[in-house]
Amino acid sequence: MAGIYIHIPFCFSRCGYCDFYKTTKLDKLEPFLVALKSEIKHYSSLFQEKITTLYFGGGTPSLLKSSHFNEIFSLLRDSYIFSERIEITIECNPDDLTKDYIDKLLESGFNRISIGIQSFHEKDLQEMGRRHSSAQALQAIKDAYSGGFRNIGMDLIYGLPWSNTAAFSENLKIVKTLPINHLSAYHLTFEEGTPFDRLLKRGVYREITDSESLNQYELLREFAAKEGFEHYEVSNFCKPGFRSRHNSSYWDGSPYIGFGPGSHSYFGGYRQWNKADLNLYLKSDREKIVEKEVLDISDRLNELIMLGLRTAEGVNLEAIEALDRQMYNKVVSASKKWLQAGNLHNESKFLKCNAKSWFVVDGIIKDLFV
Ligand code: SF4
């Protein structure tokens, strides 16, 4: 398993909660594509894994034309070895998904689509700064399905300060009627430097209470279980056989390479990332763009804990023991109180977080870090 991630750092406008790296300076799109192609070629001799997943994220990948994708695909196929069963995903905004565009995405080779819906309430969409309406969101999913996509995912956001559990429940009732196989549902977080964070600090917004958060999370879990969605990661749910193979490869430690400003890579025992700076990226000077970190044993161990506890698979205790016996003992000892409290359980040498406790998993992870 190995993946390629391509970050398209452009958006038509900015959503108030978003801290992904992006710009609205669309005049830089063509120079960006030149730099992207240069980067793809540069790494072709350094990353020689068979590619099983390819993922276009952003920003807004769906603002690219199909001709752009065809050029990128042609270069990728010339430069890397693609598995026959490759999963190729594009993140799309609903307002970009015309029937013609959907046809072209399928013709280009995409076989998975992830649509950024966030909510079906007009007030939510307006407040979040989304460009689409609820009707467009519904139409986009229907058109993606009737156009031929059979692996469709969507995103929802809950925990909105102006909303409530009943409104979130209405969103889930709509999800039930849609031909999707994957649902990512994220609790709103006020990320430093975003417009929402400023509104929080000025007292315009409030963070919802822990009990409201928990109610919405429980509602989500109950909905997913009832509708046949597997809860396979803290924020991710899928119908059987429809896990995101790309995201799963991040969580199970498979190698991947990221292209584009702000993208991350993991291969050869180190992490590297491109600085989140489009102007620098356009110069294609890799000495200045790339930062690297060699992972020592405690970094690797903490990663196994962090990624493992967020997934249904859990943490492979044998892998931790194989890395360092002393640190393994520390993890086992720190996990005892969580096991006794029923937040964790041990299943065939895998330490797992009970899905109910995923709500507080960040605290457990911190406690287990070595
Ligand atoms: S949420 Fe998506 S569309 Fe909105 S600003 Fe962020 S990357 Fe762009």
mmCIF file of C-alpha atoms and ligand atoms in Angstrom:
data_model
loop_
_atom_site.group_PDB
_atom_site.id
_atom_site.type_symbol
_atom_site.label_atom_id
_atom_site.label_comp_id
_atom_site.label_asym_id
_atom_site.label_seq_id
_atom_site.Cartn_x
_atom_site.Cartn_y
_atom_site.Cartn_z
ATOM 1 C CA MET A 1 0.000 0.000 0.000
ATOM 2 C CA ALA A 2 1.303 3.461 -0.866
ATOM 3 C CA GLY A 3 -0.474 6.708 -1.584
ATOM 4 C CA ILE A 4 -0.118 10.000 -3.385
ATOM 5 C CA TYR A 5 -1.815 13.127 -2.036
ATOM 6 C CA ILE A 6 -2.109 16.238 -4.206
ATOM 7 C CA HIS A 7 -2.986 19.477 -2.459
ATOM 8 C CA ILE A 8 -4.823 21.999 -4.652
ATOM 9 C CA PRO A 9 -4.444 25.181 -2.574
ATOM 10 C CA PHE A 10 -7.139 27.324 -4.209
ATOM 11 C CA CYS A 11 -10.672 28.249 -3.191
ATOM 12 C CA PHE A 12 -13.196 30.652 -4.695
ATOM 13 C CA SER A 13 -13.830 32.028 -1.201
ATOM 14 C CA ARG A 14 -12.940 31.272 2.415
ATOM 15 C CA CYS A 15 -15.116 29.428 4.888
ATOM 16 C CA GLY A 16 -15.044 30.915 8.388
ATOM 17 C CA TYR A 17 -13.983 27.754 10.245
ATOM 18 C CA CYS A 18 -11.318 26.534 7.833
ATOM 19 C CA ASP A 19 -7.603 26.426 8.602
ATOM 20 C CA PHE A 20 -6.497 24.347 5.592
ATOM 21 C CA TYR A 21 -3.803 25.959 3.529
ATOM 22 C CA LYS A 22 -5.471 27.783 0.637
ATOM 23 C CA THR A 23 -5.578 31.048 -1.276
ATOM 24 C CA THR A 24 -8.247 32.800 -3.325
ATOM 25 C CA LYS A 25 -5.623 34.179 -5.742
ATOM 26 C CA LEU A 26 -6.741 32.149 -8.720
ATOM 27 C CA ASP A 27 -4.342 33.959 -11.073
ATOM 28 C CA LYS A 28 -1.650 31.714 -9.546
ATOM 29 C CA LEU A 29 -3.367 28.527 -10.678
ATOM 30 C CA GLU A 30 -1.474 28.048 -13.951
ATOM 31 C CA PRO A 31 1.980 28.700 -12.397
ATOM 32 C CA PHE A 32 0.995 26.309 -9.595
ATOM 33 C CA LEU A 33 0.267 23.554 -12.120
ATOM 34 C CA VAL A 34 3.706 24.067 -13.686
ATOM 35 C CA ALA A 35 5.361 23.754 -10.254
ATOM 36 C CA LEU A 36 3.216 20.732 -9.390
ATOM 37 C CA LYS A 37 4.308 18.905 -12.533
ATOM 38 C CA SER A 38 7.928 19.713 -11.744
ATOM 39 C CA GLU A 39 7.515 18.263 -8.242
ATOM 40 C CA ILE A 40 5.786 15.111 -9.529
ATOM 41 C CA LYS A 41 8.677 14.506 -11.934
ATOM 42 C CA HIS A 42 11.302 15.263 -9.270
ATOM 43 C CA TYR A 43 10.121 12.520 -6.898
ATOM 44 C CA SER A 44 9.521 9.821 -9.524
ATOM 45 C CA SER A 45 12.928 8.235 -8.942
ATOM 46 C CA LEU A 46 12.750 8.678 -5.133
ATOM 47 C CA PHE A 47 9.325 7.198 -4.447
ATOM 48 C CA GLN A 48 9.064 3.879 -6.219
ATOM 49 C CA GLU A 49 6.274 2.190 -4.297
ATOM 50 C CA LYS A 50 3.289 0.770 -6.137
ATOM 51 C CA ILE A 51 0.566 3.421 -5.827
ATOM 52 C CA THR A 52 -2.689 2.037 -4.453
ATOM 53 C CA THR A 53 -4.435 5.335 -3.648
ATOM 54 C CA LEU A 54 -4.394 8.793 -5.190
ATOM 55 C CA TYR A 55 -6.202 11.646 -3.457
ATOM 56 C CA PHE A 56 -6.851 15.217 -4.603
ATOM 57 C CA GLY A 57 -7.579 17.403 -1.578
ATOM 58 C CA GLY A 58 -7.475 21.067 -0.818
ATOM 59 C CA GLY A 59 -8.432 23.798 -1.028
ATOM 60 C CA THR A 60 -10.908 22.999 -3.742
ATOM 61 C CA PRO A 61 -9.702 20.435 -6.292
ATOM 62 C CA SER A 62 -13.030 20.710 -8.129
ATOM 63 C CA LEU A 63 -12.088 24.150 -9.402
ATOM 64 C CA LEU A 64 -9.630 22.436 -11.774
ATOM 65 C CA LYS A 65 -10.786 21.646 -15.309
ATOM 66 C CA SER A 66 -10.864 18.060 -16.550
ATOM 67 C CA SER A 67 -8.033 18.952 -18.962
ATOM 68 C CA HIS A 68 -5.882 19.785 -15.919
ATOM 69 C CA PHE A 69 -6.594 16.370 -14.400
ATOM 70 C CA ASN A 70 -5.859 14.604 -17.667
ATOM 71 C CA GLU A 71 -2.447 16.268 -17.859
ATOM 72 C CA ILE A 72 -1.661 15.428 -14.215
ATOM 73 C CA PHE A 73 -2.839 11.811 -14.602
ATOM 74 C CA SER A 74 -0.795 11.325 -17.735
ATOM 75 C CA LEU A 75 2.337 12.582 -15.970
ATOM 76 C CA LEU A 76 1.647 10.483 -12.866
ATOM 77 C CA ARG A 77 1.137 7.320 -14.910
ATOM 78 C CA ASP A 78 4.399 7.972 -16.773
ATOM 79 C CA SER A 79 6.282 8.587 -13.506
ATOM 80 C CA TYR A 80 4.838 6.116 -10.956
ATOM 81 C CA ILE A 81 3.573 2.527 -10.929
ATOM 82 C CA PHE A 82 -0.189 2.459 -10.440
ATOM 83 C CA SER A 83 -1.903 -0.580 -8.944
ATOM 84 C CA GLU A 84 -4.687 -1.972 -11.128
ATOM 85 C CA ARG A 85 -7.143 -1.498 -8.266
ATOM 86 C CA ILE A 86 -6.083 2.061 -7.456
ATOM 87 C CA GLU A 87 -8.575 4.210 -5.503
ATOM 88 C CA ILE A 88 -8.657 7.711 -6.982
ATOM 89 C CA THR A 89 -10.535 10.290 -4.906
ATOM 90 C CA ILE A 90 -11.430 13.904 -5.486
ATOM 91 C CA GLU A 91 -12.771 16.296 -2.865
ATOM 92 C CA CYS A 92 -15.480 18.435 -4.453
ATOM 93 C CA ASN A 93 -17.632 21.350 -3.507
ATOM 94 C CA PRO A 94 -21.290 20.771 -4.412
ATOM 95 C CA ASP A 95 -21.567 23.967 -6.463
ATOM 96 C CA ASP A 96 -18.873 22.721 -8.879
ATOM 97 C CA LEU A 97 -20.607 19.439 -9.643
ATOM 98 C CA THR A 98 -22.491 19.911 -12.889
ATOM 99 C CA LYS A 99 -23.559 16.733 -14.714
ATOM 100 C CA ASP A 100 -20.982 17.442 -17.401
ATOM 101 C CA TYR A 101 -18.203 17.886 -14.838
ATOM 102 C CA ILE A 102 -19.188 14.622 -13.113
ATOM 103 C CA ASP A 103 -18.989 12.779 -16.467
ATOM 104 C CA LYS A 104 -15.562 14.255 -17.078
ATOM 105 C CA LEU A 105 -14.283 13.265 -13.632
ATOM 106 C CA LEU A 106 -15.303 9.669 -14.326
ATOM 107 C CA GLU A 107 -13.704 9.776 -17.768
ATOM 108 C CA SER A 108 -10.474 11.104 -16.219
ATOM 109 C CA GLY A 109 -10.312 8.057 -13.940
ATOM 110 C CA PHE A 110 -11.742 9.173 -10.591
ATOM 111 C CA ASN A 111 -13.602 6.301 -8.899
ATOM 112 C CA ARG A 112 -14.340 7.928 -5.530
ATOM 113 C CA ILE A 113 -15.839 11.333 -4.774
ATOM 114 C CA SER A 114 -15.965 13.126 -1.444
ATOM 115 C CA ILE A 115 -18.439 16.001 -1.362
ATOM 116 C CA GLY A 116 -18.087 18.845 1.156
ATOM 117 C CA ILE A 117 -21.720 19.236 2.219
ATOM 118 C CA GLN A 118 -21.262 20.212 5.935
ATOM 119 C CA SER A 119 -24.978 20.797 6.562
ATOM 120 C CA PHE A 120 -28.368 20.849 4.847
ATOM 121 C CA HIS A 121 -29.561 23.909 6.782
ATOM 122 C CA GLU A 122 -29.314 27.171 4.825
ATOM 123 C CA LYS A 123 -28.497 29.118 7.984
ATOM 124 C CA ASP A 124 -25.555 26.824 8.747
ATOM 125 C CA LEU A 125 -24.226 27.080 5.218
ATOM 126 C CA GLN A 126 -24.459 30.865 5.196
ATOM 127 C CA GLU A 127 -22.923 31.251 8.634
ATOM 128 C CA MET A 128 -20.032 28.951 7.709
ATOM 129 C CA GLY A 129 -19.415 30.892 4.492
ATOM 130 C CA ARG A 130 -20.158 27.950 2.214
ATOM 131 C CA ARG A 131 -20.969 28.900 -1.372
ATOM 132 C CA HIS A 132 -23.570 26.220 -2.007
ATOM 133 C CA SER A 133 -27.209 25.869 -0.974
ATOM 134 C CA SER A 134 -28.868 22.851 0.572
ATOM 135 C CA ALA A 135 -30.636 22.127 -2.740
ATOM 136 C CA GLN A 136 -27.285 22.155 -4.564
ATOM 137 C CA ALA A 137 -25.849 19.734 -2.023
ATOM 138 C CA LEU A 138 -28.695 17.274 -2.511
ATOM 139 C CA GLN A 139 -28.533 17.609 -6.281
ATOM 140 C CA ALA A 140 -24.752 17.106 -6.324
ATOM 141 C CA ILE A 141 -25.033 13.761 -4.520
ATOM 142 C CA LYS A 142 -27.910 12.613 -6.704
ATOM 143 C CA ASP A 143 -26.092 13.624 -9.882
ATOM 144 C CA ALA A 144 -22.837 11.992 -8.776
ATOM 145 C CA TYR A 145 -24.752 8.751 -8.270
ATOM 146 C CA SER A 146 -26.822 8.893 -11.448
ATOM 147 C CA GLY A 147 -23.688 9.947 -13.362
ATOM 148 C CA GLY A 148 -22.007 6.690 -12.344
ATOM 149 C CA PHE A 149 -20.070 7.195 -9.095
ATOM 150 C CA ARG A 150 -20.585 4.203 -6.818
ATOM 151 C CA ASN A 151 -18.199 5.281 -4.070
ATOM 152 C CA ILE A 152 -19.557 8.555 -2.709
ATOM 153 C CA GLY A 153 -18.594 10.190 0.557
ATOM 154 C CA MET A 154 -19.798 13.374 2.208
ATOM 155 C CA ASP A 155 -18.725 15.579 5.121
ATOM 156 C CA LEU A 156 -20.882 16.987 7.889
ATOM 157 C CA ILE A 157 -19.981 19.404 10.676
ATOM 158 C CA TYR A 158 -21.712 19.337 14.045
ATOM 159 C CA GLY A 159 -21.234 21.207 17.310
ATOM 160 C CA LEU A 160 -22.133 24.541 15.648
ATOM 161 C CA PRO A 161 -22.525 27.354 18.190
ATOM 162 C CA TRP A 162 -25.793 28.731 16.788
ATOM 163 C CA SER A 163 -27.358 25.302 16.237
ATOM 164 C CA ASN A 164 -28.592 22.420 18.387
ATOM 165 C CA THR A 165 -28.991 18.665 18.592
ATOM 166 C CA ALA A 166 -32.432 18.675 16.956
ATOM 167 C CA ALA A 167 -31.050 20.495 13.912
ATOM 168 C CA PHE A 168 -28.172 18.041 13.655
ATOM 169 C CA SER A 169 -30.679 15.187 13.864
ATOM 170 C CA GLU A 170 -32.515 16.695 10.868
ATOM 171 C CA ASN A 171 -29.260 16.611 8.908
ATOM 172 C CA LEU A 172 -28.799 12.937 9.731
ATOM 173 C CA LYS A 173 -32.365 12.174 8.622
ATOM 174 C CA ILE A 174 -31.482 13.609 5.210
ATOM 175 C CA VAL A 175 -28.212 11.642 5.047
ATOM 176 C CA LYS A 176 -30.289 8.478 5.469
ATOM 177 C CA THR A 177 -32.041 9.104 2.147
ATOM 178 C CA LEU A 178 -28.860 9.594 0.101
ATOM 179 C CA PRO A 179 -26.866 7.076 -1.957
ATOM 180 C CA ILE A 180 -23.632 7.543 -0.045
ATOM 181 C CA ASN A 181 -21.231 4.909 1.288
ATOM 182 C CA HIS A 182 -19.005 7.091 3.434
ATOM 183 C CA LEU A 183 -19.662 9.791 6.011
ATOM 184 C CA SER A 184 -17.074 11.987 7.709
ATOM 185 C CA ALA A 185 -18.594 13.967 10.571
ATOM 186 C CA TYR A 186 -16.431 16.465 12.415
ATOM 187 C CA HIS A 187 -17.143 18.442 15.536
ATOM 188 C CA LEU A 188 -16.467 22.126 14.866
ATOM 189 C CA THR A 189 -13.187 23.295 16.354
ATOM 190 C CA PHE A 190 -12.178 26.922 16.601
ATOM 191 C CA GLU A 191 -8.782 26.809 14.919
ATOM 192 C CA GLU A 192 -6.337 29.559 15.805
ATOM 193 C CA GLY A 193 -6.339 32.407 13.278
ATOM 194 C CA THR A 194 -9.647 31.569 11.581
ATOM 195 C CA PRO A 195 -12.519 34.095 11.394
ATOM 196 C CA PHE A 196 -14.548 31.790 13.658
ATOM 197 C CA ASP A 197 -11.778 31.870 16.255
ATOM 198 C CA ARG A 198 -11.847 35.682 16.195
ATOM 199 C CA LEU A 199 -15.628 35.649 16.634
ATOM 200 C CA LEU A 200 -15.253 33.277 19.576
ATOM 201 C CA LYS A 201 -12.686 35.548 21.199
ATOM 202 C CA ARG A 202 -14.957 38.570 20.714
ATOM 203 C CA GLY A 203 -17.795 36.676 22.390
ATOM 204 C CA VAL A 204 -19.971 36.549 19.267
ATOM 205 C CA TYR A 205 -19.781 32.749 19.287
ATOM 206 C CA ARG A 206 -19.695 30.362 22.221
ATOM 207 C CA GLU A 207 -18.373 26.830 22.331
ATOM 208 C CA ILE A 208 -21.218 24.426 22.889
ATOM 209 C CA THR A 209 -21.201 22.635 26.227
ATOM 210 C CA ASP A 210 -19.614 19.209 26.708
ATOM 211 C CA SER A 211 -22.997 17.655 27.268
ATOM 212 C CA GLU A 212 -24.377 19.155 24.020
ATOM 213 C CA SER A 213 -21.279 17.870 22.195
ATOM 214 C CA LEU A 214 -21.690 14.436 23.677
ATOM 215 C CA ASN A 215 -25.404 14.330 22.792
ATOM 216 C CA GLN A 216 -24.631 15.122 19.176
ATOM 217 C CA TYR A 217 -21.805 12.593 19.054
ATOM 218 C CA GLU A 218 -24.032 9.899 20.565
ATOM 219 C CA LEU A 219 -26.775 10.760 18.087
ATOM 220 C CA LEU A 220 -24.275 10.351 15.283
ATOM 221 C CA ARG A 221 -23.074 6.978 16.578
ATOM 222 C CA GLU A 222 -26.608 5.678 17.020
ATOM 223 C CA PHE A 223 -27.572 6.869 13.553
ATOM 224 C CA ALA A 224 -24.510 5.225 11.987
ATOM 225 C CA ALA A 225 -25.093 1.906 13.733
ATOM 226 C CA LYS A 226 -28.782 1.855 12.793
ATOM 227 C CA GLU A 227 -28.112 2.689 9.163
ATOM 228 C CA GLY A 228 -25.390 0.069 8.717
ATOM 229 C CA PHE A 229 -22.371 2.383 8.754
ATOM 230 C CA GLU A 230 -19.221 0.972 10.314
ATOM 231 C CA HIS A 231 -17.591 3.424 12.717
ATOM 232 C CA TYR A 232 -13.977 2.801 11.749
ATOM 233 C CA GLU A 233 -12.255 5.994 12.899
ATOM 234 C CA VAL A 234 -13.203 8.712 15.373
ATOM 235 C CA SER A 235 -14.863 10.870 12.698
ATOM 236 C CA ASN A 236 -15.357 8.375 9.872
ATOM 237 C CA PHE A 237 -18.159 5.962 9.058
ATOM 238 C CA CYS A 238 -18.725 3.746 6.044
ATOM 239 C CA LYS A 239 -20.907 1.074 4.559
ATOM 240 C CA PRO A 240 -19.173 -2.349 4.565
ATOM 241 C CA GLY A 241 -16.251 -2.382 2.145
ATOM 242 C CA PHE A 242 -16.190 1.386 1.658
ATOM 243 C CA ARG A 243 -13.524 2.614 4.055
ATOM 244 C CA SER A 244 -11.399 5.379 2.591
ATOM 245 C CA ARG A 245 -8.362 3.332 1.592
ATOM 246 C CA HIS A 246 -6.331 6.514 1.272
ATOM 247 C CA ASN A 247 -7.020 7.816 4.772
ATOM 248 C CA SER A 248 -6.673 4.317 6.218
ATOM 249 C CA SER A 249 -3.144 4.166 4.822
ATOM 250 C CA TYR A 250 -2.251 7.303 6.877
ATOM 251 C CA TRP A 251 -3.503 5.551 9.973
ATOM 252 C CA ASP A 252 -1.799 2.194 9.413
ATOM 253 C CA GLY A 253 1.667 3.627 8.723
ATOM 254 C CA SER A 254 1.834 2.968 4.949
ATOM 255 C CA PRO A 255 4.176 5.215 2.956
ATOM 256 C CA TYR A 256 2.716 8.182 1.102
ATOM 257 C CA ILE A 257 3.965 11.202 -0.767
ATOM 258 C CA GLY A 258 2.299 14.600 -0.853
ATOM 259 C CA PHE A 259 2.584 17.164 -3.625
ATOM 260 C CA GLY A 260 1.642 20.836 -3.396
ATOM 261 C CA PRO A 261 2.269 23.515 -0.760
ATOM 262 C CA GLY A 262 1.520 22.396 2.784
ATOM 263 C CA SER A 263 1.388 18.706 1.833
ATOM 264 C CA HIS A 264 3.029 16.023 3.991
ATOM 265 C CA SER A 265 4.889 12.834 3.087
ATOM 266 C CA TYR A 266 6.011 9.760 4.996
ATOM 267 C CA PHE A 267 8.502 7.333 3.551
ATOM 268 C CA GLY A 268 11.952 5.929 4.211
ATOM 269 C CA GLY A 269 11.592 6.362 7.998
ATOM 270 C CA TYR A 270 11.075 10.112 7.973
ATOM 271 C CA ARG A 271 8.374 12.675 7.600
ATOM 272 C CA GLN A 272 8.757 15.586 5.282
ATOM 273 C CA TRP A 273 6.461 18.423 4.346
ATOM 274 C CA ASN A 274 6.315 21.332 1.959
ATOM 275 C CA LYS A 275 6.094 24.705 3.643
ATOM 276 C CA ALA A 276 2.601 26.157 3.366
ATOM 277 C CA ASP A 277 3.713 28.997 1.077
ATOM 278 C CA LEU A 278 2.469 29.106 -2.498
ATOM 279 C CA ASN A 279 4.911 31.803 -3.622
ATOM 280 C CA LEU A 280 7.837 29.728 -2.387
ATOM 281 C CA TYR A 281 6.358 26.589 -3.961
ATOM 282 C CA LEU A 282 6.165 28.315 -7.343
ATOM 283 C CA LYS A 283 9.961 28.710 -7.336
ATOM 284 C CA SER A 284 10.379 24.899 -7.253
ATOM 285 C CA ASP A 285 13.469 25.261 -5.075
ATOM 286 C CA ARG A 286 13.193 22.089 -3.016
ATOM 287 C CA GLU A 287 16.008 23.065 -0.636
ATOM 288 C CA LYS A 288 13.859 25.969 0.551
ATOM 289 C CA ILE A 289 10.425 24.370 0.304
ATOM 290 C CA VAL A 290 10.932 21.034 2.037
ATOM 291 C CA GLU A 291 11.302 20.405 5.763
ATOM 292 C CA LYS A 292 12.184 17.003 7.155
ATOM 293 C CA GLU A 293 12.032 15.155 10.430
ATOM 294 C CA VAL A 294 13.646 11.799 11.112
ATOM 295 C CA LEU A 295 11.427 9.892 13.519
ATOM 296 C CA ASP A 296 13.156 8.447 16.597
ATOM 297 C CA ILE A 297 11.732 5.489 18.484
ATOM 298 C CA SER A 298 9.561 7.534 20.844
ATOM 299 C CA ASP A 299 8.132 9.538 17.897
ATOM 300 C CA ARG A 300 7.252 6.308 16.092
ATOM 301 C CA LEU A 301 5.774 4.825 19.213
ATOM 302 C CA ASN A 302 3.665 7.897 19.966
ATOM 303 C CA GLU A 303 2.427 7.841 16.386
ATOM 304 C CA LEU A 304 1.362 4.209 16.738
ATOM 305 C CA ILE A 305 -0.576 5.174 19.868
ATOM 306 C CA MET A 306 -2.126 8.310 18.405
ATOM 307 C CA LEU A 307 -3.167 6.779 15.081
ATOM 308 C CA GLY A 308 -4.111 3.372 16.516
ATOM 309 C CA LEU A 309 -6.399 4.632 19.262
ATOM 310 C CA ARG A 310 -8.339 6.739 16.773
ATOM 311 C CA THR A 311 -9.199 3.697 14.634
ATOM 312 C CA ALA A 312 -11.289 0.577 15.159
ATOM 313 C CA GLU A 313 -8.131 -1.537 14.689
ATOM 314 C CA GLY A 314 -6.512 -0.107 17.822
ATOM 315 C CA VAL A 315 -2.839 -0.028 18.795
ATOM 316 C CA ASN A 316 -0.743 -3.073 17.945
ATOM 317 C CA LEU A 317 0.951 -3.752 21.285
ATOM 318 C CA GLU A 318 3.303 -6.286 19.725
ATOM 319 C CA ALA A 319 4.583 -3.615 17.335
ATOM 320 C CA ILE A 320 5.229 -1.335 20.334
ATOM 321 C CA GLU A 321 6.982 -4.105 22.221
ATOM 322 C CA ALA A 322 9.145 -4.833 19.192
ATOM 323 C CA LEU A 323 10.189 -1.154 19.041
ATOM 324 C CA ASP A 324 11.208 -0.782 22.695
ATOM 325 C CA ARG A 325 10.477 -3.107 25.620
ATOM 326 C CA GLN A 326 10.890 -0.409 28.284
ATOM 327 C CA MET A 327 8.543 2.027 26.574
ATOM 328 C CA TYR A 328 6.083 -0.799 25.989
ATOM 329 C CA ASN A 329 5.998 -1.401 29.748
ATOM 330 C CA LYS A 330 5.286 2.286 30.332
ATOM 331 C CA VAL A 331 2.377 2.228 27.869
ATOM 332 C CA VAL A 332 0.932 -0.933 29.427
ATOM 333 C CA SER A 333 1.185 0.612 32.885
ATOM 334 C CA ALA A 334 -0.399 3.930 31.787
ATOM 335 C CA SER A 335 -3.223 2.106 30.036
ATOM 336 C CA LYS A 336 -4.317 0.239 33.196
ATOM 337 C CA LYS A 337 -6.494 3.009 34.612
ATOM 338 C CA TRP A 338 -8.243 3.503 31.252
ATOM 339 C CA LEU A 339 -8.818 -0.260 30.946
ATOM 340 C CA GLN A 340 -10.272 -0.380 34.461
ATOM 341 C CA ALA A 341 -12.497 2.622 33.745
ATOM 342 C CA GLY A 342 -13.826 0.875 30.618
ATOM 343 C CA ASN A 343 -12.507 3.455 28.150
ATOM 344 C CA LEU A 344 -10.072 0.976 26.580
ATOM 345 C CA HIS A 345 -10.064 -2.749 26.060
ATOM 346 C CA ASN A 346 -7.413 -5.240 25.050
ATOM 347 C CA GLU A 347 -8.325 -7.559 22.214
ATOM 348 C CA SER A 348 -5.773 -10.094 20.962
ATOM 349 C CA LYS A 349 -2.822 -7.834 21.736
ATOM 350 C CA PHE A 350 -4.524 -4.758 20.252
ATOM 351 C CA LEU A 351 -5.322 -1.916 22.621
ATOM 352 C CA LYS A 352 -8.610 -0.416 21.485
ATOM 353 C CA CYS A 353 -10.607 2.628 22.464
ATOM 354 C CA ASN A 354 -14.290 1.845 22.975
ATOM 355 C CA ALA A 355 -16.249 3.817 20.370
ATOM 356 C CA LYS A 356 -18.199 5.540 23.157
ATOM 357 C CA SER A 357 -14.897 6.852 24.541
ATOM 358 C CA TRP A 358 -13.612 8.182 21.227
ATOM 359 C CA PHE A 359 -15.229 11.386 22.331
ATOM 360 C CA VAL A 360 -12.423 11.790 24.909
ATOM 361 C CA VAL A 361 -9.696 9.944 23.006
ATOM 362 C CA ASP A 362 -7.339 12.930 22.804
ATOM 363 C CA GLY A 363 -6.959 12.945 26.596
ATOM 364 C CA ILE A 364 -6.283 9.190 26.655
ATOM 365 C CA ILE A 365 -3.698 9.501 23.880
ATOM 366 C CA LYS A 366 -1.847 12.269 25.742
ATOM 367 C CA ASP A 367 -1.783 10.137 28.871
ATOM 368 C CA LEU A 368 -0.292 7.171 27.027
ATOM 369 C CA PHE A 369 2.393 9.128 25.158
ATOM 370 C CA VAL A 370 5.942 8.200 26.100
HETATM 371 S S1 SF4 B 1 -13.578 24.510 3.811
HETATM 372 FE FE1 SF4 B 1 -12.903 23.880 1.783
HETATM 373 S S2 SF4 B 1 -13.885 25.382 0.398
HETATM 374 FE FE2 SF4 B 1 -13.973 26.269 2.447
HETATM 375 S S3 SF4 B 1 -12.118 27.548 2.595
HETATM 376 FE FE3 SF4 B 1 -11.619 25.514 3.454
HETATM 377 S S4 SF4 B 1 -10.721 24.393 1.776
HETATM 378 FE FE4 SF4 B 1 -11.811 26.144 0.874
#
